Coordinates of C-alpha atoms in Angstrom, one line a residue:
X1 CA 25.4 -7.3 -1.3
X2 CA 24.3 -7.0 -4.6
X3 CA 20.3 -6.9 -5.4
X4 CA 18.4 -6.6 -8.3
X5 CA 15.0 -5.4 -7.3
X6 CA 11.8 -4.9 -9.5
X7 CA 9.0 -2.7 -8.5
X8 CA 5.5 -2.6 -10.4
X9 CA 5.8 1.7 -10.1
X10 CA 9.0 4.2 -9.9
X11 CA 9.1 4.4 -6.0
X12 CA 9.0 8.7 -6.8
X13 CA 7.0 10.4 -6.2
X14 CA 5.5 9.2 -3.1
X15 CA 1.5 8.7 -4.1
X16 CA 0.7 5.4 -3.2
X17 CA 1.6 2.8 0.0
X18 CA 4.1 1.4 -1.9
X19 CA 5.9 3.9 -3.4
X20 CA 6.4 5.1 0.4
X21 CA 7.2 1.7 1.4
X22 CA 10.3 0.9 -1.1
X23 CA 11.6 4.5 -1.1
X24 CA 12.2 4.2 2.5
X25 CA 13.9 0.7 2.5
X26 CA 15.9 1.9 -0.4
X27 CA 16.7 5.3 1.3
X28 CA 18.1 2.9 4.7
X29 CA 19.6 0.2 3.1
X30 CA 21.5 2.2 0.8
X31 CA 24.6 2.6 2.6
X32 CA 24.7 -1.4 3.2
X33 CA 23.7 -2.8 0.0
X34 CA 24.1 -2.6 -3.8
X35 CA 21.0 -1.9 -5.2
X36 CA 19.9 -2.0 -9.0
X37 CA 16.2 -0.8 -9.3
X38 CA 14.2 -2.2 -12.5
X39 CA 10.9 -0.3 -12.3
X40 CA 7.5 -0.4 -14.9
X41 CA 6.3 3.2 -15.7
X42 CA 2.8 4.0 -17.3
X43 CA 4.0 7.7 -18.7
X44 CA 7.6 9.2 -20.1
X45 CA 7.3 12.2 -18.0
X46 CA 8.2 9.7 -14.6
X47 CA 11.7 9.6 -16.1
X48 CA 12.3 13.0 -14.2
X49 CA 12.2 11.3 -10.6
X50 CA 14.7 8.7 -11.7
X51 CA 17.6 11.1 -10.1
X52 CA 15.8 11.1 -7.2
X53 CA 16.0 7.2 -6.8
X54 CA 19.5 7.1 -8.1
X55 CA 21.3 9.3 -4.6
X56 CA 20.0 5.4 -3.0
X57 CA 20.6 3.2 -6.5
X58 CA 23.5 2.0 -8.0
X59 CA 21.5 1.9 -11.2
X60 CA 17.6 3.1 -12.0
X61 CA 16.2 1.5 -15.3
X62 CA 12.5 2.0 -16.0
X63 CA 10.3 -0.1 -18.2
X64 CA 6.6 1.0 -20.0
X65 CA 3.9 -0.8 -19.4
X66 CA 0.3 0.6 -20.8
X67 CA -0.9 3.6 -19.6
X68 CA -4.3 3.2 -19.3
X69 CA -5.4 -0.8 -18.0
X70 CA -8.6 -1.6 -19.8
X71 CA -7.2 -1.0 -23.1
X72 CA -8.5 -3.7 -26.0
X73 CA -4.7 -5.6 -26.3
X74 CA -4.7 -5.8 -22.3
X75 CA -8.5 -7.8 -22.5
X76 CA -8.0 -9.6 -25.9
X77 CA -4.2 -11.2 -24.3
X78 CA -5.6 -11.8 -21.1
X79 CA -9.0 -14.0 -22.9
X80 CA -6.2 -16.2 -24.8
X81 CA -3.3 -16.4 -22.0
X82 CA -3.6 -18.2 -19.1
X83 CA -2.3 -15.1 -17.1
X84 CA -4.9 -12.9 -15.0
X85 CA -5.8 -9.0 -16.0
X86 CA -3.3 -8.1 -13.3
X87 CA -0.8 -9.5 -14.6
X88 CA -1.2 -8.5 -18.3
X89 CA -1.6 -5.0 -17.6
X90 CA 1.3 -4.6 -15.6
X91 CA 3.8 -7.1 -18.1
X92 CA 6.7 -5.4 -20.0
X93 CA 8.5 -7.5 -22.6
X94 CA 11.6 -5.0 -22.5
X95 CA 11.3 -5.6 -19.0
X96 CA 12.1 -9.3 -19.4
X97 CA 14.5 -9.0 -21.7
X98 CA 16.5 -6.2 -20.2
X99 CA 16.1 -8.6 -17.1
X100 CA 17.2 -11.7 -18.7
X101 CA 20.7 -9.7 -20.0
X102 CA 20.9 -8.2 -16.5
X103 CA 21.7 -10.9 -15.0
X104 CA 23.2 -13.2 -17.9
X105 CA 26.3 -9.9 -17.6
X106 CA 26.0 -9.4 -13.8
X107 CA 26.7 -11.4 -10.4
X108 CA 23.6 -10.8 -8.4
X109 CA 23.3 -12.5 -5.1
X110 CA 19.4 -12.3 -5.1
X111 CA 16.2 -10.8 -6.8
X112 CA 14.0 -8.7 -4.4
X113 CA 10.4 -8.8 -6.4
X114 CA 7.5 -6.7 -5.1
X115 CA 4.1 -8.1 -5.9
X116 CA 3.8 -11.4 -7.3
X117 CA 3.2 -9.7 -10.9
X118 CA 6.4 -8.7 -11.1
X119 CA 7.2 -12.3 -11.0
X120 CA 6.4 -13.4 -14.6
X121 CA 9.5 -11.1 -15.8
X122 CA 12.1 -13.3 -14.5
X123 CA 13.8 -16.3 -15.9
X124 CA 14.6 -19.4 -14.4
X125 CA 16.4 -18.0 -11.9
X126 CA 20.6 -20.0 -10.5
X127 CA 20.4 -16.6 -7.2
X128 CA 17.9 -16.8 -4.3
X129 CA 14.5 -14.5 -4.8
X130 CA 12.5 -12.7 -2.3
X131 CA 8.8 -12.0 -3.1
X132 CA 7.5 -9.1 -1.4
X133 CA 3.2 -8.8 -0.6
X134 CA 2.3 -5.7 0.3
X135 CA -1.6 -7.5 -0.1
X136 CA -2.9 -10.6 -0.8
X137 CA -4.2 -9.5 -4.4
X138 CA -6.7 -12.4 -4.7
X139 CA -8.8 -11.5 -2.1
X140 CA -9.1 -7.9 -2.7
X141 CA -10.6 -8.5 -6.4
X142 CA -12.2 -11.6 -4.8
X143 CA -14.3 -9.1 -2.5
X144 CA -14.6 -6.4 -5.9
X145 CA -16.5 -9.8 -7.7
X146 CA -19.1 -10.7 -4.9
X147 CA -20.2 -7.0 -5.0
X148 CA -20.5 -6.4 -9.1
X149 CA -22.8 -6.5 -11.7
X150 CA -24.5 -10.4 -11.8
X151 CA -24.1 -10.6 -15.4
X152 CA -20.1 -9.7 -15.4
X153 CA -19.4 -12.0 -12.2
X154 CA -19.0 -15.4 -14.1
X155 CA -16.5 -13.4 -16.1
X156 CA -14.2 -11.4 -12.7
X157 CA -14.7 -15.1 -11.2
X158 CA -12.7 -16.9 -14.3
X159 CA -10.0 -13.7 -14.0
X160 CA -10.1 -14.0 -9.9
X161 CA -9.4 -18.1 -10.2
X162 CA -6.5 -16.7 -12.4
X163 CA -5.1 -14.5 -9.9
X164 CA -5.6 -16.6 -7.2
X165 CA -3.7 -19.9 -9.1
X166 CA -0.4 -17.8 -9.9
X167 CA -0.1 -15.4 -6.7
X168 CA 0.1 -19.0 -4.8
X169 CA 2.5 -20.5 -7.9
X170 CA 4.9 -17.9 -7.1
X171 CA 4.5 -18.0 -2.8
X172 CA 5.9 -21.4 -4.0
X173 CA 8.5 -20.5 -6.3
X174 CA 10.1 -17.4 -4.1
X175 CA 13.0 -18.4 -1.5
X176 CA 11.5 -16.1 0.9
X177 CA 8.2 -14.7 1.0
X178 CA 7.6 -11.1 3.3
X179 CA 4.6 -10.1 3.9
X180 CA 2.8 -6.6 6.0
X181 CA 1.2 -8.4 9.5
X182 CA 1.2 -11.3 11.1
X183 CA -2.6 -12.1 9.8
X184 CA -0.8 -12.3 6.3
X185 CA 1.4 -14.6 7.5
X186 CA -0.9 -17.0 8.6
X187 CA -3.4 -16.4 6.3
X188 CA -0.3 -17.5 3.6
X189 CA 0.8 -20.4 6.0
X190 CA -2.5 -22.2 5.8
X191 CA -3.0 -22.0 1.9
X192 CA 1.0 -23.5 1.4
X193 CA 1.0 -25.5 4.2
X194 CA 3.7 -23.8 5.7
X195 CA 5.0 -20.9 7.5
X196 CA 8.3 -21.4 7.6
X197 CA 10.1 -19.5 4.7
X198 CA 7.0 -16.2 5.4
X199 CA 8.4 -13.0 7.6
X200 CA 6.9 -10.2 8.7
X201 CA 8.2 -6.9 7.5
X202 CA 5.7 -4.4 8.2
X203 CA 5.3 -1.1 7.2
X204 CA 6.7 2.0 9.0
X205 CA 6.8 5.6 8.6
X206 CA 9.7 8.8 9.7
X207 CA 9.0 9.9 12.5
X208 CA 11.5 12.8 12.3
X209 CA 10.5 13.4 9.1
X210 CA 6.5 14.1 10.3
X211 CA 7.7 15.9 13.2
X212 CA 9.1 18.8 11.3
X213 CA 5.3 20.2 10.5
X214 CA 4.0 21.6 13.6
X215 CA 0.3 20.7 13.8
X216 CA -2.3 23.5 12.9
X217 CA -5.6 24.5 15.0
X218 CA -8.5 23.9 13.3
X219 CA -11.5 26.4 12.7
X220 CA -13.8 24.0 13.0
X221 CA -14.1 20.0 13.6
X222 CA -12.3 18.4 10.7
X223 CA -12.7 14.4 9.8
X224 CA -9.5 13.5 7.6
X225 CA -10.1 10.8 5.1
X226 CA -7.1 9.4 3.3
X227 CA -5.8 6.8 0.8
X228 CA -5.3 6.8 -3.3
X229 CA -8.4 6.3 -4.8
X230 CA -6.9 3.9 -7.5
X231 CA -7.0 1.2 -4.9
X232 CA -10.6 -0.2 -4.4
X233 CA -11.0 -0.5 -1.0
X234 CA -10.4 3.1 -0.4
X235 CA -13.4 3.6 -2.9
X236 CA -15.1 1.8 -0.8
X237 CA -14.5 3.4 2.0
X238 CA -15.2 6.9 1.0
X239 CA -18.4 6.1 0.0
X240 CA -19.3 4.2 2.9
X241 CA -18.1 7.3 5.0
X242 CA -19.8 9.9 3.3
X243 CA -22.5 8.0 2.9
X244 CA -23.1 6.2 6.1
X245 CA -20.9 7.7 9.1
X246 CA -21.3 11.5 7.6
X247 CA -24.6 12.7 8.3
X248 CA -25.0 10.9 11.7
X249 CA -21.6 12.9 12.6
X250 CA -23.4 16.3 10.8
X251 CA -26.5 16.0 12.8
X252 CA -24.7 16.4 15.8
X253 CA -21.9 18.7 15.4
X254 CA -23.2 20.7 12.1
X255 CA -20.1 22.8 11.4
X256 CA -18.1 19.6 11.0
X257 CA -15.7 19.8 7.8
X258 CA -14.6 16.4 6.1
X259 CA -10.8 16.3 3.8
X260 CA -10.7 13.8 1.6
X261 CA -7.4 13.7 0.6
X262 CA -6.2 11.1 -2.0
X263 CA -4.9 10.2 -5.5
X264 CA -6.7 9.7 -8.9
X265 CA -10.4 10.7 -7.3
X266 CA -13.4 9.3 -9.3
X267 CA -15.7 11.4 -10.5
X268 CA -18.5 10.3 -7.7
X269 CA -16.1 10.9 -5.3
X270 CA -15.3 14.5 -6.6
X271 CA -19.2 15.0 -6.7
X272 CA -19.8 14.1 -2.6
X273 CA -17.3 17.9 -2.7
X274 CA -19.4 19.4 -5.5
X275 CA -22.6 18.1 -3.2
X276 CA -21.7 19.1 -0.2
X277 CA -20.5 22.3 0.7
X278 CA -19.0 20.9 4.2
X279 CA -17.0 18.5 2.4
X280 CA -13.6 19.6 0.5
X281 CA -12.3 17.3 -2.0
X282 CA -8.6 17.8 -2.4
X283 CA -7.0 14.9 -4.3
X284 CA -3.4 14.8 -4.8
X285 CA -1.1 17.1 -2.3
X286 CA 2.3 17.8 -2.4
X287 CA 3.2 17.1 1.6
X288 CA 0.6 14.7 3.3
X289 CA 1.8 16.1 6.5
X290 CA 0.1 18.9 6.2
X291 CA -3.7 17.0 6.1
X292 CA -2.4 15.4 8.7
X293 CA -2.1 18.0 10.7
X294 CA -4.7 20.2 10.5
X295 CA -7.2 17.3 11.0
X296 CA -9.1 16.7 14.6
X297 CA -9.0 12.6 13.6
X298 CA -8.6 10.6 10.9
X299 CA -11.4 8.5 9.8
X300 CA -10.8 4.9 8.4
X301 CA -13.6 2.9 7.8
X302 CA -12.0 0.1 5.3
X303 CA -13.7 -3.5 5.1
X304 CA -11.8 -4.8 1.9
X305 CA -8.5 -5.5 1.2
X306 CA -5.4 -7.0 3.6
X307 CA -1.2 -5.4 3.4
X308 CA -0.7 -1.5 3.7
X309 CA -1.2 0.8 6.4
X310 CA 0.1 3.6 6.0
X311 CA -3.1 6.0 6.3
X312 CA -3.2 4.7 10.4
X313 CA 0.5 5.2 10.7
X314 CA 1.5 8.0 9.8
X315 CA -2.0 9.8 11.5
X316 CA -0.5 8.2 14.5
X317 CA 2.5 9.7 13.9
X318 CA 1.1 13.2 13.6
X319 CA -0.2 12.9 16.8
X320 CA -3.5 12.8 14.8
X321 CA -6.6 10.3 16.6
X322 CA -7.7 7.6 14.2
X323 CA -11.4 6.2 14.4
X324 CA -11.7 3.3 12.1
X325 CA -12.9 -0.2 11.2
X326 CA -11.3 -3.4 13.0
X327 CA -9.8 -4.0 9.1
X328 CA -8.3 -0.9 9.0
X329 CA -5.5 -1.6 12.1
X330 CA -5.6 -5.7 11.7
X331 CA -1.6 -6.2 12.1
X332 CA -0.4 -3.1 13.7
X333 CA -1.2 -4.9 17.1
X334 CA -2.5 -1.5 18.2
X335 CA -5.2 -1.6 21.6
X336 CA -8.4 -0.2 21.0
X337 CA -9.7 2.3 23.0
X338 CA -5.6 3.2 23.8
X339 CA -3.9 4.0 20.7
X340 CA -7.1 4.4 18.3
X341 CA -10.7 2.8 18.8
X342 CA -12.6 1.0 16.7
X343 CA -15.9 -0.5 15.3
X344 CA -17.3 -2.0 12.1
X345 CA -20.9 -0.3 11.9
X346 CA -21.6 3.3 10.7
X347 CA -23.7 4.5 14.0
X348 CA -20.8 3.6 16.5
X349 CA -18.1 4.6 14.3
X350 CA -20.4 8.1 14.1
X351 CA -20.8 8.3 17.8
X352 CA -16.6 7.8 18.2
X353 CA -15.9 10.4 15.6
X354 CA -18.3 12.9 17.6
X355 CA -16.8 11.2 21.3
X356 CA -12.9 12.2 19.6
X357 CA -14.4 15.8 18.4
X358 CA -15.8 17.0 21.3
X359 CA -14.0 15.5 24.6
X360 CA -10.9 17.1 24.9
X361 CA -9.3 14.9 26.9
X362 CA -10.3 11.9 24.8
X363 CA -8.5 13.3 21.8
X364 CA -5.6 14.0 23.7
X365 CA -5.2 10.5 25.0
X366 CA -5.2 8.8 21.9
X367 CA -3.3 11.8 20.1
X368 CA 0.1 11.0 22.6
X369 CA -0.6 7.3 23.0
X370 CA -0.8 7.2 18.8
X371 CA 2.5 8.6 18.7
X372 CA 4.6 7.0 20.8
X373 CA 3.2 3.7 20.2
X374 CA 5.0 4.5 16.3
X375 CA 8.0 5.5 17.3
X376 CA 8.4 2.6 19.8
X377 CA 7.4 0.0 16.9
X378 CA 7.3 1.4 13.2
X379 CA 9.8 3.8 12.2
X380 CA 11.7 2.8 9.4
X381 CA 15.1 2.5 10.7
X382 CA 13.6 -0.9 12.9
X383 CA 11.7 -2.2 9.4
X384 CA 14.6 -1.6 7.4
X385 CA 16.7 -3.8 10.2
X386 CA 14.6 -6.4 9.7
X387 CA 14.3 -6.6 5.9
X388 CA 18.6 -6.5 6.3
X389 CA 18.3 -9.7 8.3
X390 CA 16.6 -11.1 5.8
X391 CA 18.9 -10.3 3.1
X392 CA 21.4 -11.5 5.0
X393 CA 19.9 -15.0 5.9
X394 CA 18.7 -15.5 1.7
X395 CA 21.5 -14.1 -0.8
X396 CA 23.8 -17.2 1.1
X397 CA 20.9 -19.8 -0.5
X398 CA 23.2 -21.7 -3.2
X399 CA 21.1 -22.9 -6.0

């Protein structure tokens, strides 16, 4: 099947959940389909990674979008547009023209768009389209607006309403919606008043790849925090961890260490490492496996956002126990007390963390149960088969 895939990022290197997902699905589906990838980039230096993706794609083309989101041009365009800032900052007129030309000159069976804000690049289509929602965007921005400066809130709410309106518009317009969990499916089905065109194709892990690195024995009890800091829920999570949970854990285990790993840490996050010798802000790492395999547990107090759950799945693939908020494991069908330990309370999260770090039997139970769980349910081979079945079904729709 001939597929045109659109992404708001180049799916390599693997710095974000979206990149990890797209790269692994391309890898698994390369032998079954003829995929052309059109991706947005911020910087010309990213073109160095195109060759890695050409191993799995018939063709890879990239298009520049603004390097930084908050430009005067983007802000002014948003003010005078019906589109929200999220769409404007990911807009490429060059990509729009190239997609139109590509579809006019070549016969495709379907379009696969990652994120709703890639959909405005498309002309009116004569072939079926699949929209993948890795997260429900307007909910994340809605959460941010509620916590923002009261003076900014009215402006932010205008933009959130634009996001909500356009996101729902493209939910309706696409022939097939793909979401990450049953919870996301139920939420969108309620918004649309139907669930017949919504499918769950969850995230996964490459279990064999994680198995290549042996576990490292820690010298002192070590907690890991993981997440790209370009995503608001991750910034909120690490702030909650350091300011609410960390002091309670340190009071019980004075020599405990915290490793904070993630792309683009803010100055506030960097300051945590400067102000506490027991905290190490690593930032971006070349190979995430070493971070997971050299930590005693992953602590993930995420309280907003839907979509990807890579940190949880990857920790379990590495046999690293997980202590998390309930929303951090939402949609994974894990069992609290068997595969992970969960709570939404800082005091309880601290107590659970201390238990895992001090009770060897509990550590081994969570470690082995978590690893078996992702092997049985979340390997990319299984996930790619679900996507392939949707391609086969939707590719037959005639317009």
